[in-house]
PDB file of N, CA, C and O in Angstrom:
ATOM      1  N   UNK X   1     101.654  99.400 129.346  1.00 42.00           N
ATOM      2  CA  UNK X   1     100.593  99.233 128.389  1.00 42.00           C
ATOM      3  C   UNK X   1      99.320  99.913 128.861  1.00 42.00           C
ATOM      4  O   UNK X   1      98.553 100.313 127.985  1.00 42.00           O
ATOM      5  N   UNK X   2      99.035 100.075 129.994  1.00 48.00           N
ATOM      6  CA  UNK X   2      97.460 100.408 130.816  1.00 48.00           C
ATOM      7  C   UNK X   2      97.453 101.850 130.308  1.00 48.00           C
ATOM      8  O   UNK X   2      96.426 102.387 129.892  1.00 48.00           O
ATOM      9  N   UNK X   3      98.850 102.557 130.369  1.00 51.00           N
ATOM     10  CA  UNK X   3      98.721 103.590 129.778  1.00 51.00           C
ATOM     11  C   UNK X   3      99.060 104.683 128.531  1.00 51.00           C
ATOM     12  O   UNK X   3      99.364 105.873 128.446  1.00 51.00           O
ATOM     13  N   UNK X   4      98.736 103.144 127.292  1.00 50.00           N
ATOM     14  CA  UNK X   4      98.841 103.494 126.185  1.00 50.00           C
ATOM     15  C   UNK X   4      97.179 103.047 125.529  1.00 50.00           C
ATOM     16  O   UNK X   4      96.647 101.938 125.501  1.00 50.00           O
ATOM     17  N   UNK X   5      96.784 104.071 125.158  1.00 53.00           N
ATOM     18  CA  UNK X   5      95.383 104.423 124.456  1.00 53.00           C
ATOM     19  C   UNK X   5      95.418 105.097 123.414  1.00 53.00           C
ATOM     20  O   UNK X   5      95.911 106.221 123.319  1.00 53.00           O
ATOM     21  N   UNK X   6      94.595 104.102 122.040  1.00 55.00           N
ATOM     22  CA  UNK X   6      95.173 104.926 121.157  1.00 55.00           C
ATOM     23  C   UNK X   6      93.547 105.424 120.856  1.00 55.00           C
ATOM     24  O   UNK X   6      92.702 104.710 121.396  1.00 55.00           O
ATOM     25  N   UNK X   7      93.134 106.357 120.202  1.00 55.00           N
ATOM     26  CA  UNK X   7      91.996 106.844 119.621  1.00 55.00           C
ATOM     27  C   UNK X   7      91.776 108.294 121.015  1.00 55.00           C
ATOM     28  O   UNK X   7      92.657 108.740 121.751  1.00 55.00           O
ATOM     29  N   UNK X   8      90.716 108.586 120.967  1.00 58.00           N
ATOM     30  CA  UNK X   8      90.331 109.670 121.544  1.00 58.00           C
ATOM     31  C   UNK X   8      90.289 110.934 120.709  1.00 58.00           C
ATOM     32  O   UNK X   8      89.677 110.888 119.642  1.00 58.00           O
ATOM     33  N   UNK X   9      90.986 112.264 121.158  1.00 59.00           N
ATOM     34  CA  UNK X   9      90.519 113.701 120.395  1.00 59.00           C
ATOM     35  C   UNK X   9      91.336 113.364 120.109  1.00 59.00           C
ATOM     36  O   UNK X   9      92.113 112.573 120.644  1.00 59.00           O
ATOM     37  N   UNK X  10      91.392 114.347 118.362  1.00 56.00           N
ATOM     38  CA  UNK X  10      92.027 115.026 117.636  1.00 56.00           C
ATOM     39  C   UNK X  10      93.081 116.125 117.975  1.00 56.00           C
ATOM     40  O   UNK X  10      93.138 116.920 117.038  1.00 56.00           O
ATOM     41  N   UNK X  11      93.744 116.375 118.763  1.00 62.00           N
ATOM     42  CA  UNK X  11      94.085 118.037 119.208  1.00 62.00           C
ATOM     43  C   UNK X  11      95.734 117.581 119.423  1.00 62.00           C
ATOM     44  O   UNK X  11      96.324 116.516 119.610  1.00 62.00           O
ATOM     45  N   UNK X  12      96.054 118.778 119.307  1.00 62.00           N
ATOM     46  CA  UNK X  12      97.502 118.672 119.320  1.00 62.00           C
ATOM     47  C   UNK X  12      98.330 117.922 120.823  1.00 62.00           C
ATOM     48  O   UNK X  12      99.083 116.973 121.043  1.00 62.00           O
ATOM     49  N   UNK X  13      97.835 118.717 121.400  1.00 63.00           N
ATOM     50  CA  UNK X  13      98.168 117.875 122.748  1.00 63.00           C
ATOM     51  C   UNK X  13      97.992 116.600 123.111  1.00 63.00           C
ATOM     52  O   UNK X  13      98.717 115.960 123.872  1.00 63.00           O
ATOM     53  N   UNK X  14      96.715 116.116 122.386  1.00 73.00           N
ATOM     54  CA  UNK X  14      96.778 114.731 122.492  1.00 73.00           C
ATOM     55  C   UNK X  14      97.703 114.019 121.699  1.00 73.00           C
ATOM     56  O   UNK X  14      98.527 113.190 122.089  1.00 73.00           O
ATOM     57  N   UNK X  15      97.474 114.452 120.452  1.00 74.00           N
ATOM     58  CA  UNK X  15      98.270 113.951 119.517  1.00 74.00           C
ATOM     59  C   UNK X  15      99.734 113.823 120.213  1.00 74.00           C
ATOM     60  O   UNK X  15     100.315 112.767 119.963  1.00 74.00           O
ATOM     61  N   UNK X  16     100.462 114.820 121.116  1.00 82.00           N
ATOM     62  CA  UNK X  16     101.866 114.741 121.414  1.00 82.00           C
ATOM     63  C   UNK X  16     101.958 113.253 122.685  1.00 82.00           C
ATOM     64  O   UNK X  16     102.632 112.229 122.796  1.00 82.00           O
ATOM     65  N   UNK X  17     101.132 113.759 123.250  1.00 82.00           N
ATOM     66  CA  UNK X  17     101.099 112.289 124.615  1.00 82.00           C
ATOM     67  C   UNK X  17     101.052 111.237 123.989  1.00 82.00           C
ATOM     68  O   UNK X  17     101.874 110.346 124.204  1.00 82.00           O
ATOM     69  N   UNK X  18      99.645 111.068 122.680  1.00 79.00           N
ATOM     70  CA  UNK X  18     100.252 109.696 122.425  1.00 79.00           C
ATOM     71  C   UNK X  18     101.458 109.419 122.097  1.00 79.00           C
ATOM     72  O   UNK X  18     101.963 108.376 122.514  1.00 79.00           O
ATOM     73  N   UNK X  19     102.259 110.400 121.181  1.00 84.00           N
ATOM     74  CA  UNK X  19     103.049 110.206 120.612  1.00 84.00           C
ATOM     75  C   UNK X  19     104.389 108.974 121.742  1.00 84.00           C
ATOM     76  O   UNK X  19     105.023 107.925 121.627  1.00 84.00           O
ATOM     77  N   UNK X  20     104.125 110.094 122.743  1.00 88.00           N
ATOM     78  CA  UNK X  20     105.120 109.987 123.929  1.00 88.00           C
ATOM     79  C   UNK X  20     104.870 108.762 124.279  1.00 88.00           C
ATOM     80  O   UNK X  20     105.748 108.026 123.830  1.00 88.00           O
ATOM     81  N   UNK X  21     103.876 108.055 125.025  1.00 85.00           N
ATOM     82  CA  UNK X  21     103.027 107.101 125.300  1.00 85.00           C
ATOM     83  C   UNK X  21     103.291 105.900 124.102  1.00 85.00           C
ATOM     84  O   UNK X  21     103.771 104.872 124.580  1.00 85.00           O
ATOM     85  N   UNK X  22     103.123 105.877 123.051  1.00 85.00           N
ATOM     86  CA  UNK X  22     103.952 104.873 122.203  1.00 85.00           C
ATOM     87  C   UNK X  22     105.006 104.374 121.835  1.00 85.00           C
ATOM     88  O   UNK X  22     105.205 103.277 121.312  1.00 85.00           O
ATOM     89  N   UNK X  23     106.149 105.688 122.275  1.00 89.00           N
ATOM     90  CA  UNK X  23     107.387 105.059 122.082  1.00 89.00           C
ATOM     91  C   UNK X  23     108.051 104.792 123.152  1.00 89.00           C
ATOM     92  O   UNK X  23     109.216 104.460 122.937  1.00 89.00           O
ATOM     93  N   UNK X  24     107.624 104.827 124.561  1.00 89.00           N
ATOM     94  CA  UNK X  24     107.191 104.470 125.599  1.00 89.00           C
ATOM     95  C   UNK X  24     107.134 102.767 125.765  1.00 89.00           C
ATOM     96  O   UNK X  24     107.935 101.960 126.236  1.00 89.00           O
ATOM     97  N   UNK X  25     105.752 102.627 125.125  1.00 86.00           N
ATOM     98  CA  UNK X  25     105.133 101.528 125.030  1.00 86.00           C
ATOM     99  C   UNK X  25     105.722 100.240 123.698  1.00 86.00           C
ATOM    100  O   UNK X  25     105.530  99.029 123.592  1.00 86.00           O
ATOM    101  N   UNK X  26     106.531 101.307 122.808  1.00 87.00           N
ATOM    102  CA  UNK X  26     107.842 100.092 121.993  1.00 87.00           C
ATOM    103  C   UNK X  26     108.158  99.659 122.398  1.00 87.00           C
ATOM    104  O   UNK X  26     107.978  98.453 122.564  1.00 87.00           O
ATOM    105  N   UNK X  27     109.300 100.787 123.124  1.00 88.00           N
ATOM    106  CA  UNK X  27     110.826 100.875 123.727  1.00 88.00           C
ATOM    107  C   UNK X  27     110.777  99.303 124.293  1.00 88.00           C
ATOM    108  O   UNK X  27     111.443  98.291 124.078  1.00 88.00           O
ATOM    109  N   UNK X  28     109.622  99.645 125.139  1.00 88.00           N
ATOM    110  CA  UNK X  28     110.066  98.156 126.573  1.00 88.00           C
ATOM    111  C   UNK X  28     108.923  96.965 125.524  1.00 88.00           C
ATOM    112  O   UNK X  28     109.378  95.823 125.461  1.00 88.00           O
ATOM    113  N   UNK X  29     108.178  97.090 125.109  1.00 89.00           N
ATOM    114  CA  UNK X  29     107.551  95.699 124.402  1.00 89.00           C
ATOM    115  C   UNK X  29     108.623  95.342 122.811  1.00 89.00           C
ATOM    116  O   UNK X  29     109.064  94.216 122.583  1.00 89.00           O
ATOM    117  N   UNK X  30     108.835  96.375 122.017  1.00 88.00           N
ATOM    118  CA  UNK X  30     109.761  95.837 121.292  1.00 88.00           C
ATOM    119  C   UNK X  30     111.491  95.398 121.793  1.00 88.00           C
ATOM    120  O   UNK X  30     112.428  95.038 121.080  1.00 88.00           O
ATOM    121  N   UNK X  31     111.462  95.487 122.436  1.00 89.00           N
ATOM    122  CA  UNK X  31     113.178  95.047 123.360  1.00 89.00           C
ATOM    123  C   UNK X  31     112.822  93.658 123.785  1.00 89.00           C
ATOM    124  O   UNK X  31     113.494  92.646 123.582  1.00 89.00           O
ATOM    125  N   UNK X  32     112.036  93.719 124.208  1.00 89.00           N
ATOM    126  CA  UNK X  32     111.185  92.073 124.330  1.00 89.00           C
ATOM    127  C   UNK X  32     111.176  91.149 123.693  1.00 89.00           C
ATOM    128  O   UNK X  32     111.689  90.040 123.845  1.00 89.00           O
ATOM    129  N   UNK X  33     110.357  91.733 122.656  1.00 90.00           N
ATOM    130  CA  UNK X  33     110.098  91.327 121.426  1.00 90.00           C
ATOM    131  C   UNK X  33     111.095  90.807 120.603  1.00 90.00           C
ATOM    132  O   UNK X  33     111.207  89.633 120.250  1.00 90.00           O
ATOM    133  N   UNK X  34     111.683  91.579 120.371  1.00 89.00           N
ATOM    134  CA  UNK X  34     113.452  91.010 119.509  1.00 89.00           C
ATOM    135  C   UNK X  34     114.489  89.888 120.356  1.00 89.00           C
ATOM    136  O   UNK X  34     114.903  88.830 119.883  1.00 89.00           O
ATOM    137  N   UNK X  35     114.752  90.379 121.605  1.00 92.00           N
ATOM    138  CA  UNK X  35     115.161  89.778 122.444  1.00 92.00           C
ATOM    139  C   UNK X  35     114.654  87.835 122.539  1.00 92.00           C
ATOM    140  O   UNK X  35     115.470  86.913 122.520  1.00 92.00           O
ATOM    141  N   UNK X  36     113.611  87.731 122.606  1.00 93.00           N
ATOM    142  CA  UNK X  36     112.925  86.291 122.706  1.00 93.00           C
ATOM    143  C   UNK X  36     112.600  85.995 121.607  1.00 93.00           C
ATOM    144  O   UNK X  36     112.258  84.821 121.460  1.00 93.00           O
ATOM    145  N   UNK X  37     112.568  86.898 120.406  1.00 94.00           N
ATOM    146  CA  UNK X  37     112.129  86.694 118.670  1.00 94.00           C
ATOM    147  C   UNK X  37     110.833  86.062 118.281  1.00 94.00           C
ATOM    148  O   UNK X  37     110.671  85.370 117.275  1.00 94.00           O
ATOM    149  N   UNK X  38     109.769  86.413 119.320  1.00 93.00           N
ATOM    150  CA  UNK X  38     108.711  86.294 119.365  1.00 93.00           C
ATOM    151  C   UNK X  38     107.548  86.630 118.077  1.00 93.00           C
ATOM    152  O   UNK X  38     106.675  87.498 118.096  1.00 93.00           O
ATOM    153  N   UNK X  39     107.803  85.802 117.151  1.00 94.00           N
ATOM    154  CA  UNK X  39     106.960  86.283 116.404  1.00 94.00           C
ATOM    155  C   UNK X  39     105.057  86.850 116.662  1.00 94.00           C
ATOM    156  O   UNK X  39     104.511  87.719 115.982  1.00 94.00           O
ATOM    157  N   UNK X  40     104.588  86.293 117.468  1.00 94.00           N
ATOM    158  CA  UNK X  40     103.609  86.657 118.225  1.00 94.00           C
ATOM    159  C   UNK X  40     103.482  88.142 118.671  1.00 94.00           C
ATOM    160  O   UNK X  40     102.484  88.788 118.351  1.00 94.00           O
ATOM    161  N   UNK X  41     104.375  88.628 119.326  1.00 92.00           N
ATOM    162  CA  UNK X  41     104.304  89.834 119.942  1.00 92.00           C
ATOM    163  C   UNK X  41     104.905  90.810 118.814  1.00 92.00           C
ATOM    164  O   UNK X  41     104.565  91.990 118.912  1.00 92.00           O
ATOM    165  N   UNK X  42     105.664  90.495 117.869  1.00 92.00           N
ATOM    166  CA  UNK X  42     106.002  91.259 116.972  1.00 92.00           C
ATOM    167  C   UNK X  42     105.232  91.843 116.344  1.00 92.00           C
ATOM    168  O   UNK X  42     105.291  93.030 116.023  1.00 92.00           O
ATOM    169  N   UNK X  43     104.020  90.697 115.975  1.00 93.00           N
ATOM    170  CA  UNK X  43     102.797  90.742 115.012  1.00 93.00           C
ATOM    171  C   UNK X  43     101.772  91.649 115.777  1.00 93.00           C
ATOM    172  O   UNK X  43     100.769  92.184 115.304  1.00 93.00           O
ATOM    173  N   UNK X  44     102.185  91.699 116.909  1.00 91.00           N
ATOM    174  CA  UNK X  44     101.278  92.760 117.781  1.00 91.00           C
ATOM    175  C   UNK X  44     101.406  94.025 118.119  1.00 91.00           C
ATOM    176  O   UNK X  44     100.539  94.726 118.640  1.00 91.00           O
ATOM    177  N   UNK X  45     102.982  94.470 117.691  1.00 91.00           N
ATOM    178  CA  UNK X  45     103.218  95.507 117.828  1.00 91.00           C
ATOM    179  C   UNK X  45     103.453  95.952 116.465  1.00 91.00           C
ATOM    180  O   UNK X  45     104.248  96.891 116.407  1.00 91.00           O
ATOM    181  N   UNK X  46     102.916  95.484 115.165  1.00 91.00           N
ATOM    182  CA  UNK X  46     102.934  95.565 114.250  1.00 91.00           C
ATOM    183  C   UNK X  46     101.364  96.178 113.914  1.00 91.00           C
ATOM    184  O   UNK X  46     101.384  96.948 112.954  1.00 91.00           O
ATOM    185  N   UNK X  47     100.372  96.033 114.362  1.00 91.00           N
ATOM    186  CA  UNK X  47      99.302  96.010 114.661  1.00 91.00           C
ATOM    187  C   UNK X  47      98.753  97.591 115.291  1.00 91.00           C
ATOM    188  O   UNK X  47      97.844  98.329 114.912  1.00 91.00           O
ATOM    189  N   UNK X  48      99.816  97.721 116.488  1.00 89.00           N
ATOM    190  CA  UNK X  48      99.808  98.774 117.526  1.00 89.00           C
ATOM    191  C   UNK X  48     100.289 100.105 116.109  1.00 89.00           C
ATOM    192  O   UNK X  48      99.712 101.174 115.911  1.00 89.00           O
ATOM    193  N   UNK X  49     101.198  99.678 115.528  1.00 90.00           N
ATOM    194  CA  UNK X  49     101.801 100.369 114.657  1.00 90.00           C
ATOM    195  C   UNK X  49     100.693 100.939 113.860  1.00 90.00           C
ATOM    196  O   UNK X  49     100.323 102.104 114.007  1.00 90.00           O
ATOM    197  N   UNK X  50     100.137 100.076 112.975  1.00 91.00           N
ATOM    198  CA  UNK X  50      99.168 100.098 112.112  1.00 91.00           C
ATOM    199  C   UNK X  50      98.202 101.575 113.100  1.00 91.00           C
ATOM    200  O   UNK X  50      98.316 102.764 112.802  1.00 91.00           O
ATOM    201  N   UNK X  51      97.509 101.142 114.008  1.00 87.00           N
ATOM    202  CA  UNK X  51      96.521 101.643 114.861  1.00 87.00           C
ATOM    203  C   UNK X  51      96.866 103.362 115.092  1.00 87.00           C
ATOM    204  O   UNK X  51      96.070 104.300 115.142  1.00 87.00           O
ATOM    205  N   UNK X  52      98.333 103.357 115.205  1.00 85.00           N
ATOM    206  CA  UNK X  52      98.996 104.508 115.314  1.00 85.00           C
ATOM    207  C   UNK X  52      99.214 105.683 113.973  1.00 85.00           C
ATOM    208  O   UNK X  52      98.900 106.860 113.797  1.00 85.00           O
ATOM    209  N   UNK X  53      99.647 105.045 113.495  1.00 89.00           N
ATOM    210  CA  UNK X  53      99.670 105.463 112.000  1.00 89.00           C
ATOM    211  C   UNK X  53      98.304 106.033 111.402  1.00 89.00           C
ATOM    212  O   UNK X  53      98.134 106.930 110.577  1.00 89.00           O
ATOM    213  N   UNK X  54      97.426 105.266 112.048  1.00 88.00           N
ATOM    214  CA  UNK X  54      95.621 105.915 111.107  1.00 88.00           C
ATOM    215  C   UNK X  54      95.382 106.831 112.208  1.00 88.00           C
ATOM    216  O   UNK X  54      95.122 107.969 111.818  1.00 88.00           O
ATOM    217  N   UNK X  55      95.392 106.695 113.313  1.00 82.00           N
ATOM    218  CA  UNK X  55      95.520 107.916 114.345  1.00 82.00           C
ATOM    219  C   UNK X  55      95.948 109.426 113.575  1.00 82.00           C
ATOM    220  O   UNK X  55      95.256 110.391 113.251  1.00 82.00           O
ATOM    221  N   UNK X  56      97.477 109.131 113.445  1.00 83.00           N
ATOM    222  CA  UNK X  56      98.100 110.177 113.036  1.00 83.00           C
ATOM    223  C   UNK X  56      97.272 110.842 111.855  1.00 83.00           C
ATOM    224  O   UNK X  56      96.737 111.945 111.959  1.00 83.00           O
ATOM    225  N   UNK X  57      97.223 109.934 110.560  1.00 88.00           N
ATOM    226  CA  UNK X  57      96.282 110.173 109.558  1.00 88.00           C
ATOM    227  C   UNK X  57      95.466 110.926 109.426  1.00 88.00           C
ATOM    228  O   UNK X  57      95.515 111.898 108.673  1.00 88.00           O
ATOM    229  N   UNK X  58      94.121 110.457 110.488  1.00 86.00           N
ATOM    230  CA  UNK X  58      93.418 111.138 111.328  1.00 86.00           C
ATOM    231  C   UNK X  58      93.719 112.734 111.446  1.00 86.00           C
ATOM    232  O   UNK X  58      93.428 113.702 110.743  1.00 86.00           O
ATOM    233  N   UNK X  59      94.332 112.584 112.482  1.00 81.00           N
ATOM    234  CA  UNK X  59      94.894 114.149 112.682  1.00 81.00           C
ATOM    235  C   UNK X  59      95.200 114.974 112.055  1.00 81.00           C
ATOM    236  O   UNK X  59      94.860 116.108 112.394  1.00 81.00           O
ATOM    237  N   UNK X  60      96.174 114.722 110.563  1.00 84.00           N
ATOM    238  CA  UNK X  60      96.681 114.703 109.521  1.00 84.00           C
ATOM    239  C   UNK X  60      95.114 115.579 108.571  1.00 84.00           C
ATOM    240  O   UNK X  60      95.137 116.810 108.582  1.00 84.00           O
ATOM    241  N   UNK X  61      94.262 115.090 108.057  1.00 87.00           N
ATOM    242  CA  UNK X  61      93.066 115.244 107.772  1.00 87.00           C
ATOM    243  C   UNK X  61      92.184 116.276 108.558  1.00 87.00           C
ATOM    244  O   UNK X  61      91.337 116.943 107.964  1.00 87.00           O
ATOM    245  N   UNK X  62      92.377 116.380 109.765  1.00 83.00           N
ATOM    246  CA  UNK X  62      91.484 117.436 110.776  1.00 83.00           C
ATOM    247  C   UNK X  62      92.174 118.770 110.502  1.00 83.00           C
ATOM    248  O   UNK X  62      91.575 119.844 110.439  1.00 83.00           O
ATOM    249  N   UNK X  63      93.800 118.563 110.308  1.00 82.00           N
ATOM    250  CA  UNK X  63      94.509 120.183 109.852  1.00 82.00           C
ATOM    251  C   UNK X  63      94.075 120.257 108.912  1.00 82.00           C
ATOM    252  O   UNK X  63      93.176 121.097 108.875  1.00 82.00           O
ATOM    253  N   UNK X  64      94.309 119.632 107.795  1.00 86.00           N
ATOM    254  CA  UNK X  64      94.030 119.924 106.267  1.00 86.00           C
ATOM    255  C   UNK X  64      92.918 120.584 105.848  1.00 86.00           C
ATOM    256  O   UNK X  64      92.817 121.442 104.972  1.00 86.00           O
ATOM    257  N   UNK X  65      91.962 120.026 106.668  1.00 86.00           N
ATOM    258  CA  UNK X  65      90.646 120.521 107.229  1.00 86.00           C
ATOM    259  C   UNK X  65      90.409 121.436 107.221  1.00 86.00           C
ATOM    260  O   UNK X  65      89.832 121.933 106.253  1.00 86.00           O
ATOM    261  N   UNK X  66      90.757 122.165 108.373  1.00 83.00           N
ATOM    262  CA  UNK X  66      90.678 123.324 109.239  1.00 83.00           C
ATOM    263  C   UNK X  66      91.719 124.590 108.528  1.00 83.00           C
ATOM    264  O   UNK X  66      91.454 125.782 108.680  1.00 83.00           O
ATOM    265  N   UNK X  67      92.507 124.269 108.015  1.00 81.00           N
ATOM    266  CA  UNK X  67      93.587 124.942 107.745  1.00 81.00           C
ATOM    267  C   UNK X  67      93.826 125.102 106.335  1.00 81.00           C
ATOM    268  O   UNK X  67      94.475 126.089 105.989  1.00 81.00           O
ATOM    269  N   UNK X  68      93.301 124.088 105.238  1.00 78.00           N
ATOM    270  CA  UNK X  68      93.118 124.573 103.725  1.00 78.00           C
ATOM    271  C   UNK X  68      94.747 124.051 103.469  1.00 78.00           C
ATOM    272  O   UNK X  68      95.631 123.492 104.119  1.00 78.00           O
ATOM    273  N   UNK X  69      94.562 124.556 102.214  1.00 66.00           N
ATOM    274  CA  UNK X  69      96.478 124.955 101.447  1.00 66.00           C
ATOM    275  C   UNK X  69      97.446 124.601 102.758  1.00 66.00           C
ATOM    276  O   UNK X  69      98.147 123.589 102.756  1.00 66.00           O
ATOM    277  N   UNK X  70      97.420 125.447 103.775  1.00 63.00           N
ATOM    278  CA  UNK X  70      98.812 125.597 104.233  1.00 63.00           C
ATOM    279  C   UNK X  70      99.428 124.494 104.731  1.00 63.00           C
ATOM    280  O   UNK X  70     100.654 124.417 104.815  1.00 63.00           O
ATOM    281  N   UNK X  71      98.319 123.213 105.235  1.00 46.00           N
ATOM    282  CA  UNK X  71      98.638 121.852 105.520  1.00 46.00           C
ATOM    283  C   UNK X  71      99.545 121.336 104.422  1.00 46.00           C
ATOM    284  O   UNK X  71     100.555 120.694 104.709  1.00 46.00           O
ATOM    285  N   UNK X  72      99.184 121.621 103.092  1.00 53.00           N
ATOM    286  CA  UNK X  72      99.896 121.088 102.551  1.00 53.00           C
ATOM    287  C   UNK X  72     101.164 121.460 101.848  1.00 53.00           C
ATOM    288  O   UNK X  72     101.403 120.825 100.821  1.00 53.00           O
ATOM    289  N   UNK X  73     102.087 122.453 102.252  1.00 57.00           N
ATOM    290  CA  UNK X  73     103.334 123.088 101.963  1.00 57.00           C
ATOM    291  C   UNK X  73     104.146 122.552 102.386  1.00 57.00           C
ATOM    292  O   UNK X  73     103.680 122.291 103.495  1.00 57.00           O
ATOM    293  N   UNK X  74     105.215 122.091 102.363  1.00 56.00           N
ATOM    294  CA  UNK X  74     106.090 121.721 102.198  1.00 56.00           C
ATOM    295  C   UNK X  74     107.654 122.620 102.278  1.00 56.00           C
ATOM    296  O   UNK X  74     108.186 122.789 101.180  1.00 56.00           O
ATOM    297  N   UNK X  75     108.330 123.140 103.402  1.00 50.00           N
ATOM    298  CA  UNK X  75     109.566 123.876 103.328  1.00 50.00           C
ATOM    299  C   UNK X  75     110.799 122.921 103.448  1.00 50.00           C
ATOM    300  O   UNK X  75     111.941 123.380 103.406  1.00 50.00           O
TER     301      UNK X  75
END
């Protein structure tokens, strides 16, 4: 967990570590989680989820940005 941080820059590279760094930070808290059926910790990594997701968003918005049209194509 110490080294899962979510917010900071925008940039691709970051964007990939967190990426890494969160499913990381599932893997072993959601295995847990299911395992003991902890509704508590579920609700927390439900949360983490949430946090992650507007991150991405985030990022999502800074191309679109920067980049016009081509963000939004679709192959």
């Amino acid at each position: 967990m110490a080294d899962y941080q979510i917010g900071g820059g925008l940039k691709l590279v970051t964007a990939l570590e967190k990426t890494q760094a969160f499913a990381e930070f599932l893997q072993t808290r959601m295995t847990r989680a299911l395992e003991t059926q902890d509704p508590t910790e579920l609700h927390y990594l439900l949360a983490q989820l949430d946090d992650f997701h507007s991150y991405l968003w985030r990022y999502h918005k800074k191309l679109q940005t920067e980049r016009g049209e081509r963000s939004d194509l679709v192959t």
